[in-house]
mmCIF file of C-alpha atoms in Angstrom:
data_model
loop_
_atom_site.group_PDB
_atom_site.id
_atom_site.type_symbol
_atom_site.label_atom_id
_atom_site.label_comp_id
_atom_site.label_asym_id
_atom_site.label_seq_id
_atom_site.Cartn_x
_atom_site.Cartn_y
_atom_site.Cartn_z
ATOM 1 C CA UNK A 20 34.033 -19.298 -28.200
ATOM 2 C CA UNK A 21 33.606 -15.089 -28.090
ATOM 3 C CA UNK A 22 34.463 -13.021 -25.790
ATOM 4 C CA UNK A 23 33.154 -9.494 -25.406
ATOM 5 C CA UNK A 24 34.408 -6.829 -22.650
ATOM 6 C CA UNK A 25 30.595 -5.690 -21.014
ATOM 7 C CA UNK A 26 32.356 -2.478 -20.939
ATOM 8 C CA UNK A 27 32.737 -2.330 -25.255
ATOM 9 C CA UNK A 28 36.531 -0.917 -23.958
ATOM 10 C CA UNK A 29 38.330 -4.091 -25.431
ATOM 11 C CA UNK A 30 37.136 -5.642 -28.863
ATOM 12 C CA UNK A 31 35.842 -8.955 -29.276
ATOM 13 C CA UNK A 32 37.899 -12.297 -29.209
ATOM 14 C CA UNK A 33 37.534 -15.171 -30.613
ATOM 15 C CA UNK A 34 39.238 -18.222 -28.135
ATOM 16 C CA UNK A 35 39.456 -21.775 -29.842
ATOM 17 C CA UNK A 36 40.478 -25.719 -28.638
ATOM 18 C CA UNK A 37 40.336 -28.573 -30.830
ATOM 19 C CA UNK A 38 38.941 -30.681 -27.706
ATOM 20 C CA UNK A 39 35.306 -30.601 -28.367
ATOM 21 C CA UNK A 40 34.765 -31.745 -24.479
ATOM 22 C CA UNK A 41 35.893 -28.663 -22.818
ATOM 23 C CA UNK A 42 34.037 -26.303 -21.542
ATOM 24 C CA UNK A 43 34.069 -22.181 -21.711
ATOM 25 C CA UNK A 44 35.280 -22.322 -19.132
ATOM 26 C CA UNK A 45 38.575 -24.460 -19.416
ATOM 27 C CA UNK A 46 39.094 -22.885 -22.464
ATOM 28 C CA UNK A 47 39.394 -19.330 -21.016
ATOM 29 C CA UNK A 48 41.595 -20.895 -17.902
ATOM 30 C CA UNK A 49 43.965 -22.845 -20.989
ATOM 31 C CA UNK A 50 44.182 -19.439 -22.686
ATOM 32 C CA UNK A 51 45.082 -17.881 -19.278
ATOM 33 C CA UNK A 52 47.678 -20.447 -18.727
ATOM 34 C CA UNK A 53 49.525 -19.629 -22.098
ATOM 35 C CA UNK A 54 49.722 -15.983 -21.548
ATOM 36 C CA UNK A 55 52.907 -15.776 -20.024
ATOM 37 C CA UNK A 56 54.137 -17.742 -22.358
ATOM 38 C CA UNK A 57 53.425 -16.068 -25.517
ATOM 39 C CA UNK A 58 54.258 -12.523 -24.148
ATOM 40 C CA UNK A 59 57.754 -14.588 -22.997
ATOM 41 C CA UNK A 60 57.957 -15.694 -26.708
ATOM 42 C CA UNK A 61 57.006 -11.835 -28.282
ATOM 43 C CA UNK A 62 59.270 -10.081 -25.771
ATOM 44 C CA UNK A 63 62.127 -12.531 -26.711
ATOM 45 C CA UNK A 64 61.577 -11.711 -30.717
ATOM 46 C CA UNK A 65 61.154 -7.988 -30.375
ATOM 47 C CA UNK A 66 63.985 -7.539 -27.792
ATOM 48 C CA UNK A 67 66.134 -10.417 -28.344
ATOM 49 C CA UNK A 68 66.159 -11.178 -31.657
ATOM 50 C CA UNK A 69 65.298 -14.516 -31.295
ATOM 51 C CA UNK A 70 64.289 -16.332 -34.495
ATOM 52 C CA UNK A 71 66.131 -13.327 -36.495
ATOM 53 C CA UNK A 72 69.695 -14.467 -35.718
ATOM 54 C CA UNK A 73 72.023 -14.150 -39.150
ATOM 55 C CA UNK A 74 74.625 -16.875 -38.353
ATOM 56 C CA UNK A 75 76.242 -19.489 -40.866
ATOM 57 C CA UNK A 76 75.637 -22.336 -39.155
ATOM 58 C CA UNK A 77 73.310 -24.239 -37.186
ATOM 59 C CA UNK A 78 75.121 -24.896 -34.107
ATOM 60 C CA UNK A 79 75.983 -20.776 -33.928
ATOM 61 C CA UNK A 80 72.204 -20.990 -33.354
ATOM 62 C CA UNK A 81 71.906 -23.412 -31.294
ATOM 63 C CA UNK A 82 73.998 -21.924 -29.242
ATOM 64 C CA UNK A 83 72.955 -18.177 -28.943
ATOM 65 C CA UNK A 84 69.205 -18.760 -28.307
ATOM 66 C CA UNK A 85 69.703 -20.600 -25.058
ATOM 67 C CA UNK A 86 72.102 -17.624 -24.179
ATOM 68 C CA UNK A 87 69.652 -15.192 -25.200
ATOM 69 C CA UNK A 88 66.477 -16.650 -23.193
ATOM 70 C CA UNK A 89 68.905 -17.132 -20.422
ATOM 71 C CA UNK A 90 70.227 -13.200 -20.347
ATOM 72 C CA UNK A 91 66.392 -12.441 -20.819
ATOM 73 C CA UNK A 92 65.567 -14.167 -17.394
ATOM 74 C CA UNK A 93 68.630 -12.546 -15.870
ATOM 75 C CA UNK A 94 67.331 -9.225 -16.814
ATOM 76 C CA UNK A 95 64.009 -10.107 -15.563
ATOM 77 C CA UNK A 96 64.216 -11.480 -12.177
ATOM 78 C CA UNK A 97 67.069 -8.548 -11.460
ATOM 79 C CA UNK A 98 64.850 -5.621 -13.019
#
């Protein structure tokens, strides 16, 4: 599906679903549901680091992203 702003302010974009059944519709209101999510996810990488940790081992990463996310939220709901 294509979207285009009436306006011509924002360009053009392109929203997909590999469910053949939905309609415009749902498709915008899935895409609408994800958006906090991936801003979430881009915030985390650009201010976080996450996904660019430098640690020798697994479990140093296992541990430091749940820390991370969870010092994000902090810094959200108190800012």
């Amino acid at each position: 599906m294509l979207t285009r702003d009436p306006s011509g302010k924002r360009p053009p974009k392109a929203l997909f679903s590999t469910d053949p059944t939905q309609t415009a519709e749902q498709i915008v209101r899935d895409c609408m549901k994800r958006w906090s999510l991936e801003t979430t996810c881009e915030e985390s990488r650009a201010h976080l680091g996450i996904e660019t940790q430098r640690h020798w081992s697994d479990r140093a990463i296992e541990r430091s992203t749940p820390l991370l996310f969870g010092l994000y939220s902090l810094v959200t709901l108190f800012g």
